[in-house]
mmCIF file of C-alpha atoms and ligand atoms in Angstrom:
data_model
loop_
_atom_site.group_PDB
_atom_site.id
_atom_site.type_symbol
_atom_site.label_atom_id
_atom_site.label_comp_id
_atom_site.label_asym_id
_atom_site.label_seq_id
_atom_site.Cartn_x
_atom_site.Cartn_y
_atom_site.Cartn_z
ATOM 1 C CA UNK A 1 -14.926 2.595 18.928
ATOM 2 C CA UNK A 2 -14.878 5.308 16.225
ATOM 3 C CA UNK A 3 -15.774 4.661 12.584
ATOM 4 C CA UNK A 4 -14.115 4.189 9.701
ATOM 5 C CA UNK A 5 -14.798 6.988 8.373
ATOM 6 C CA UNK A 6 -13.855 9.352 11.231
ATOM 7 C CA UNK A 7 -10.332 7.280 11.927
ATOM 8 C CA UNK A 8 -9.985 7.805 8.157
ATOM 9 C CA UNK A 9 -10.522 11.944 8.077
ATOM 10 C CA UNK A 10 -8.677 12.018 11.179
ATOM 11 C CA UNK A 11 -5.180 10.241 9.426
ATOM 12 C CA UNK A 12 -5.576 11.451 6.256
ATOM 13 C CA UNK A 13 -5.638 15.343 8.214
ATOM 14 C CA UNK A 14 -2.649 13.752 10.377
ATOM 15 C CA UNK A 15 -0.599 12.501 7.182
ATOM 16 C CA UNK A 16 -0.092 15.948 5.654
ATOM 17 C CA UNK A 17 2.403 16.547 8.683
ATOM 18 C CA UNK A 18 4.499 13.763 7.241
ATOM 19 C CA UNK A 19 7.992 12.596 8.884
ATOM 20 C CA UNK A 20 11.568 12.167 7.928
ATOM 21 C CA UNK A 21 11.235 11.060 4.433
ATOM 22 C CA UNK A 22 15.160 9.884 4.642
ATOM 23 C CA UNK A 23 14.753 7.688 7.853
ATOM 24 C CA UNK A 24 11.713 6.410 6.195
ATOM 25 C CA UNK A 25 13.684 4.948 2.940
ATOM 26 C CA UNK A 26 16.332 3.827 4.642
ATOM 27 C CA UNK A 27 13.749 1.253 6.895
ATOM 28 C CA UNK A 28 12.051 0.635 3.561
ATOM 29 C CA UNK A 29 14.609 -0.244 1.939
ATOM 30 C CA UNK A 30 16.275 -2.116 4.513
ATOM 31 C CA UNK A 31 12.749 -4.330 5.384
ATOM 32 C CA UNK A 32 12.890 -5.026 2.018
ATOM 33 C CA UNK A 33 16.548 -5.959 1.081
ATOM 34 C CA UNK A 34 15.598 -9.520 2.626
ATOM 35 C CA UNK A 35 13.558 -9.589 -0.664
ATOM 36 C CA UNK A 36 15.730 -9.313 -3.413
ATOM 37 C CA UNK A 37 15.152 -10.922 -6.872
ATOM 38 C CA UNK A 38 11.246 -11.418 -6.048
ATOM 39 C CA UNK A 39 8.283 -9.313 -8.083
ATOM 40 C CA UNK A 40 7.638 -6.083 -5.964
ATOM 41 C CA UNK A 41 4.477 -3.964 -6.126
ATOM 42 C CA UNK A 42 4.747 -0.369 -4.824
ATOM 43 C CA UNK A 43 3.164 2.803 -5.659
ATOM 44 C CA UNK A 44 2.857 5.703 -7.530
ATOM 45 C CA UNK A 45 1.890 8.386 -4.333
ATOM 46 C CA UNK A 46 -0.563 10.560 -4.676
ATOM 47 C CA UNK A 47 -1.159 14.184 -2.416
ATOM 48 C CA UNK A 48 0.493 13.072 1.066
ATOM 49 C CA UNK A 49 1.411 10.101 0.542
ATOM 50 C CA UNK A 50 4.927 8.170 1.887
ATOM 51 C CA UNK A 51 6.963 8.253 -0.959
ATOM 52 C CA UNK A 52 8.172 4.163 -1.726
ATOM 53 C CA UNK A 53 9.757 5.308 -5.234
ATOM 54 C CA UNK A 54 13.591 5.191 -3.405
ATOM 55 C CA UNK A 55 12.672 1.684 -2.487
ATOM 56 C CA UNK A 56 11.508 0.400 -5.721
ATOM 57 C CA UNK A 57 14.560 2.120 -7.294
ATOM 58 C CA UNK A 58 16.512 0.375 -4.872
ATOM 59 C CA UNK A 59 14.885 -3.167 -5.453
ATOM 60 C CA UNK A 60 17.167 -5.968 -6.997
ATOM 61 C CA UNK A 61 14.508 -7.720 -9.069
ATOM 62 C CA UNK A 62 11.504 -6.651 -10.896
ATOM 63 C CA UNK A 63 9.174 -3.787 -9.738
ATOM 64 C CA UNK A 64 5.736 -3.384 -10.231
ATOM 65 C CA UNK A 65 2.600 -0.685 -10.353
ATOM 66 C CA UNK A 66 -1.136 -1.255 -9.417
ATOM 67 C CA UNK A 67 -3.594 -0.972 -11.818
ATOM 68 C CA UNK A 68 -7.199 0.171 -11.263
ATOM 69 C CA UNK A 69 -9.720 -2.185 -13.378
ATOM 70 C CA UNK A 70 -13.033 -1.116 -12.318
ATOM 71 C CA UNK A 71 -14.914 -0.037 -9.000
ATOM 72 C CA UNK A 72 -15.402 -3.478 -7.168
ATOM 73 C CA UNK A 73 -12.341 -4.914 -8.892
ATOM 74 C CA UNK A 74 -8.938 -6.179 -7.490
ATOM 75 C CA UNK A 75 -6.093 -4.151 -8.737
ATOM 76 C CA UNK A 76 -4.032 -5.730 -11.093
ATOM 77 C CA UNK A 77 -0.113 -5.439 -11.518
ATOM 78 C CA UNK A 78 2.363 -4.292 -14.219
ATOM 79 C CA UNK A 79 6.059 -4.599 -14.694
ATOM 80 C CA UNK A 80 7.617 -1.204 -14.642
ATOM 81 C CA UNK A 81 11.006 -0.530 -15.828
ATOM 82 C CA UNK A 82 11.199 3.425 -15.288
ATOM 83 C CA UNK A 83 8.943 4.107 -18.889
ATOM 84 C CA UNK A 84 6.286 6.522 -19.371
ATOM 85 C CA UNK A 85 3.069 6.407 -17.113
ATOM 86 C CA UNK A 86 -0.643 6.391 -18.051
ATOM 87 C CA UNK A 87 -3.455 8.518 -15.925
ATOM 88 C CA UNK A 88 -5.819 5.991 -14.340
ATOM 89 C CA UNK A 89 -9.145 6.587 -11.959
ATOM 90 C CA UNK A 90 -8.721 8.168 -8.697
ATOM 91 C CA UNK A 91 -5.408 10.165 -9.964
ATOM 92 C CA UNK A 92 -3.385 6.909 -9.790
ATOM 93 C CA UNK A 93 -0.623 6.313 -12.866
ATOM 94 C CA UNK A 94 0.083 3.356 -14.109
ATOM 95 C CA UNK A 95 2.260 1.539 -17.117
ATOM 96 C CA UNK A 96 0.898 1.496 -20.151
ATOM 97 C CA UNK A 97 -1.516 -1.903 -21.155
ATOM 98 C CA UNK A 98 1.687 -2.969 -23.190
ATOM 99 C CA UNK A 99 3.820 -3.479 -20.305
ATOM 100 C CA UNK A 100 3.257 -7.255 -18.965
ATOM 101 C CA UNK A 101 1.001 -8.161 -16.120
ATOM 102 C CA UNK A 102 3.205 -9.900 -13.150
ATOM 103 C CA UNK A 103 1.727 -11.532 -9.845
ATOM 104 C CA UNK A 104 3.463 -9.499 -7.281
ATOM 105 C CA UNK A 105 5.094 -11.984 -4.003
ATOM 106 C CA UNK A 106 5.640 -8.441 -1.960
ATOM 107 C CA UNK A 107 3.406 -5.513 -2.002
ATOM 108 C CA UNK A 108 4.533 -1.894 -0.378
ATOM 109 C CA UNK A 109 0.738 -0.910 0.812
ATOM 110 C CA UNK A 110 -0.271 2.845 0.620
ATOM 111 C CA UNK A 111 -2.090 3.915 4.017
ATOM 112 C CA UNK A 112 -4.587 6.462 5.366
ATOM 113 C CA UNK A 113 -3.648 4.914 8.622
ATOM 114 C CA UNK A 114 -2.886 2.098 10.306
ATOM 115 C CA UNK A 115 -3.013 0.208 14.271
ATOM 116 C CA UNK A 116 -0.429 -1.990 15.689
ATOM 117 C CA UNK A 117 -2.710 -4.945 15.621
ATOM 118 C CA UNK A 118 -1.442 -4.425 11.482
ATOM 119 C CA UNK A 119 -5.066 -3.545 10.459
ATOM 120 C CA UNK A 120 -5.066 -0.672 7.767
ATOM 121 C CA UNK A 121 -7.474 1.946 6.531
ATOM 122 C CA UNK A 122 -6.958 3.095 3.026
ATOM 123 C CA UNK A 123 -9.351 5.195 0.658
ATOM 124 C CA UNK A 124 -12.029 3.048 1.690
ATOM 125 C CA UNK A 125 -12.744 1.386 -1.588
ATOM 126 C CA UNK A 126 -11.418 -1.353 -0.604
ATOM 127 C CA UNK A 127 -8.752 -2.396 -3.442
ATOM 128 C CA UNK A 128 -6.026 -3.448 -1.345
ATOM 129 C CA UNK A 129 -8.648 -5.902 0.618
ATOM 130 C CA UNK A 130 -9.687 -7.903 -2.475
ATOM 131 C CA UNK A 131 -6.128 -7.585 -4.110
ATOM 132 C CA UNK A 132 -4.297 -9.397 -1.229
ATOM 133 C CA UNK A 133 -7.707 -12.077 -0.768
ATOM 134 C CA UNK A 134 -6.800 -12.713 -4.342
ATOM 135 C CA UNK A 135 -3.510 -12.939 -3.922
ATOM 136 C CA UNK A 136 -3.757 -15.084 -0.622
ATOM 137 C CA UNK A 137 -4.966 -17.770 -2.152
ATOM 138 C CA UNK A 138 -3.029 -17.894 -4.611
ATOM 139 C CA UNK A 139 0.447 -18.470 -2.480
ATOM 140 C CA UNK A 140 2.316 -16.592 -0.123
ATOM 141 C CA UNK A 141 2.429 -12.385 -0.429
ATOM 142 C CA UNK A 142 3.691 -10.249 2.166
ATOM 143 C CA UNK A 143 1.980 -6.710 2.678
ATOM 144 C CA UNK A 144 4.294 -3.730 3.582
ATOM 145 C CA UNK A 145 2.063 -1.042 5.041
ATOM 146 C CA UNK A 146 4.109 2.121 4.397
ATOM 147 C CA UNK A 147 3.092 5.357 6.234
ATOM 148 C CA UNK A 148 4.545 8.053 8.856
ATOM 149 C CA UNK A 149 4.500 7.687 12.558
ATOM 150 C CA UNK A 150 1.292 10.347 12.562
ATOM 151 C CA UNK A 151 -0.827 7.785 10.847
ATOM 152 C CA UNK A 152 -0.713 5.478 13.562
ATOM 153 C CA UNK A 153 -4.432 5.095 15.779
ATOM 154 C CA UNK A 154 -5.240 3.877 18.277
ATOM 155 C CA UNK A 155 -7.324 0.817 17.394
ATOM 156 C CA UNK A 156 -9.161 0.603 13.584
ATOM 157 C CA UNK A 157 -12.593 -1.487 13.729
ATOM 158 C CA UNK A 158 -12.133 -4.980 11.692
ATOM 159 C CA UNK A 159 -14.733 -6.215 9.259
ATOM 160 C CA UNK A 160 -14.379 -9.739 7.717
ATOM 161 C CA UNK A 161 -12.943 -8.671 4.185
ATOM 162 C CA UNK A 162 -10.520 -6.866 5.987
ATOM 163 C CA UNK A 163 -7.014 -8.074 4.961
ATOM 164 C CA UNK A 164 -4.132 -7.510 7.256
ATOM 165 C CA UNK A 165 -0.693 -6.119 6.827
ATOM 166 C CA UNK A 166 2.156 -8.240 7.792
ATOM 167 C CA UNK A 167 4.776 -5.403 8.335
ATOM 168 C CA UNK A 168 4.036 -1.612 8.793
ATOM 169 C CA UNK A 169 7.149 0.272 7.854
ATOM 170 C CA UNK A 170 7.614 4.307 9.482
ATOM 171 C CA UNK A 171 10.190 6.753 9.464
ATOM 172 C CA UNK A 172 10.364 5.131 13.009
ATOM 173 C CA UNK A 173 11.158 1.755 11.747
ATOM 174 C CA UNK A 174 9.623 -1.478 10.771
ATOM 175 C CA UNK A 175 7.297 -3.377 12.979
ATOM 176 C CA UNK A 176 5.677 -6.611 13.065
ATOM 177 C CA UNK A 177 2.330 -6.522 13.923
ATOM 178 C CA UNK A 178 1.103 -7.761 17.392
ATOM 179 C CA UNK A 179 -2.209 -10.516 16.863
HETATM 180 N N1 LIG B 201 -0.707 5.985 -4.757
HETATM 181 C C1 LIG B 201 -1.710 5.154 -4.687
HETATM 182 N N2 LIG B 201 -2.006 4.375 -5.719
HETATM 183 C C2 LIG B 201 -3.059 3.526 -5.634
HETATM 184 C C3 LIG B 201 -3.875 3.461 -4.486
HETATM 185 C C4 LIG B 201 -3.538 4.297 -3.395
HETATM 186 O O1 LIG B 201 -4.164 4.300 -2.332
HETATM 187 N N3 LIG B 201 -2.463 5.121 -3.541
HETATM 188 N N4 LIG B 201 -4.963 2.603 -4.457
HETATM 189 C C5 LIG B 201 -5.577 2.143 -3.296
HETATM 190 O O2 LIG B 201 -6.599 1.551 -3.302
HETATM 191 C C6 LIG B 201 -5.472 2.133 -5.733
HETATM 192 C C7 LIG B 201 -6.294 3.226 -6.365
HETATM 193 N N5 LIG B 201 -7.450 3.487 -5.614
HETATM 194 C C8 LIG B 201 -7.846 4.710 -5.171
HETATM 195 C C9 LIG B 201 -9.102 4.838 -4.642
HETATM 196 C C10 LIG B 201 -9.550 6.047 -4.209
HETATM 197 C C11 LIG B 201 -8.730 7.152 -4.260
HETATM 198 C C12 LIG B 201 -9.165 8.477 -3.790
HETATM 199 O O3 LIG B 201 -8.368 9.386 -3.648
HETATM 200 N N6 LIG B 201 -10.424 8.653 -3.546
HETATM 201 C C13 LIG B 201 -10.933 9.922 -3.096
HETATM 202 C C14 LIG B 201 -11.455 10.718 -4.247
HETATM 203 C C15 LIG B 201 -10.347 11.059 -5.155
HETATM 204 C C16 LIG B 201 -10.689 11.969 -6.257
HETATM 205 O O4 LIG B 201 -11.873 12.190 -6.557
HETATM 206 O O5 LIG B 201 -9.722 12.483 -6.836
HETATM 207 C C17 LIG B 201 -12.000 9.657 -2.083
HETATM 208 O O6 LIG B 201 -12.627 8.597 -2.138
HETATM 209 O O7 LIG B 201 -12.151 10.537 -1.223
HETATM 210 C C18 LIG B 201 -7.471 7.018 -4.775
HETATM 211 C C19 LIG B 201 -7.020 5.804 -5.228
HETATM 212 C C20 LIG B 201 -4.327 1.762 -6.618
HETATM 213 N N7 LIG B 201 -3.334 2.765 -6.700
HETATM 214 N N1 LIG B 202 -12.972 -9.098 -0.815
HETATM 215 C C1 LIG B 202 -14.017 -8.278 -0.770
HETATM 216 N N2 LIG B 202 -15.214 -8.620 -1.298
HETATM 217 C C2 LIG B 202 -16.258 -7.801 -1.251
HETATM 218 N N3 LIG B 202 -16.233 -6.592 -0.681
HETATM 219 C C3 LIG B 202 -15.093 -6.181 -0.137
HETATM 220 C C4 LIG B 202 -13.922 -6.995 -0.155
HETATM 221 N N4 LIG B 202 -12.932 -6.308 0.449
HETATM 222 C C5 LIG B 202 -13.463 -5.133 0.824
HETATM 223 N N5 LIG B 202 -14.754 -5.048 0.481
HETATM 224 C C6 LIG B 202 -15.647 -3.909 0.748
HETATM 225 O O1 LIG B 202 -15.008 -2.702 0.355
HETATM 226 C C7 LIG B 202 -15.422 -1.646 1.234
HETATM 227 C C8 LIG B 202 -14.268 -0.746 1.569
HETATM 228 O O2 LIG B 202 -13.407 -1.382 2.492
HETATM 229 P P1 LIG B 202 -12.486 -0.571 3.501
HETATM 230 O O3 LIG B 202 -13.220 0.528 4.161
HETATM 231 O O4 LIG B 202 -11.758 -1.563 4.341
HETATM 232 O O5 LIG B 202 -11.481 0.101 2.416
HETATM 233 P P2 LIG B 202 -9.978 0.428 2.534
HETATM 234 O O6 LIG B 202 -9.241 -0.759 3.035
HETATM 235 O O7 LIG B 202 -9.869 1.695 3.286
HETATM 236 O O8 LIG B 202 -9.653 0.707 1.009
HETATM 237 P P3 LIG B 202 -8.455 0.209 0.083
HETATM 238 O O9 LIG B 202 -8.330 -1.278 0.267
HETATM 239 O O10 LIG B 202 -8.900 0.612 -1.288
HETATM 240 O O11 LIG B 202 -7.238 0.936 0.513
HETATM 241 C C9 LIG B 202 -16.031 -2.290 2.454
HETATM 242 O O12 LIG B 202 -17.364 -1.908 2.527
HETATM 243 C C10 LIG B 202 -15.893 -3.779 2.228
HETATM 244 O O13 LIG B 202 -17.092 -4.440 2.581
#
């Protein structure tokens, strides 16, 4: 099986293609309606990126942004309620430190790519694996992968800290993964 590394050049050169950015709001934001009233994490995107900011706008309860804390770290979450953004690490933004710190119950999860088994490849430093560990056992979180249908490999090798996505959402639709 290819690397990591390889699968990851390979979807991050795939990505830039993108897809139909309306089709894939209106599947976010319908796989999320379900949802309403709970904490939501998305993203800010960065270069490529699928764009979740329609969904968050479109979220009936409170909506959060990740927070970079250090290089081994989990990310951590703040409430954002459409205010000013702070430059982080990595060219992420974030709310400021005086914006509360929430536990998010539903996380929209930024991909390189992804495989229909729901395993993900992401920048490879592996914040979204210890963030959703954390969160695991802590009570029930569902992951949203979000991406475009050219993300999608074949098969991504697994490695124990590896945390799944429960839902991988594409301008194609939403599906659930097959285990
Ligand atoms: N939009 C968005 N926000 C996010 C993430 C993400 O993937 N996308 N993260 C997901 O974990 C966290 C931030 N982690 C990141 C880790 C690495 C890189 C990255 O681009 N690394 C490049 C070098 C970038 C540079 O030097 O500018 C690399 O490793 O090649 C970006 C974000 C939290 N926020
Ligand atoms: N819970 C964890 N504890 C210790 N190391 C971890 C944990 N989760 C991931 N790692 C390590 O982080 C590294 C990067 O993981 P991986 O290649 O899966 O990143 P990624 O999923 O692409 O990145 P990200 O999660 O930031 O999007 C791996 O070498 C892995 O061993």
């Amino acid at each position: 099986m290819t690397d990591k590394a390889t699968l990851r050049a390979q979807a991050l050169t795939a990505r830039a293609a993108g897809g139909d950015r309306d089709a894939l709001d209106r599947h976010l934001i319908a796989a999320l309606a379900p949802h309403a009233g709970v904490v939501l994490a998305g993203y800010w995107p960065m270069r490529d990126e699928a764009d979740p900011r329609a969904a968050m706008a479109a979220h009936d309860g409170p909506v959060a942004l990740p927070v970079v804390t250090g290089a081994a770290r989990p990310l951590t979450f703040r409430l954002w309620q459409g205010g000013a953004l702070e430059r982080g690490p990595f060219g992420t933004s974030h709310p400021p430190e005086s914006a509360p710190e929430v536990r998010p119950d539903v996380l929209i999860v930024p991909l390189a790519g992804f495989d229909d088994r729901g395993n993900r490849l992401g920048y490879g430093g592996g914040f979204y694996d210890r963030t959703l560990e954390l969160l695991r056992k802590s009570g029930p979180v569902l992951a949203v992968g979000l991406a475009f249908e050219v993300q999608r490999l074949p098969a991504i090798p697994t490695e124990p800290t590896d945390q799944p996505l429960d839902l991988i959402v594409t301008e194609g639709g939403a599906r659930t993964p097959l285990r």
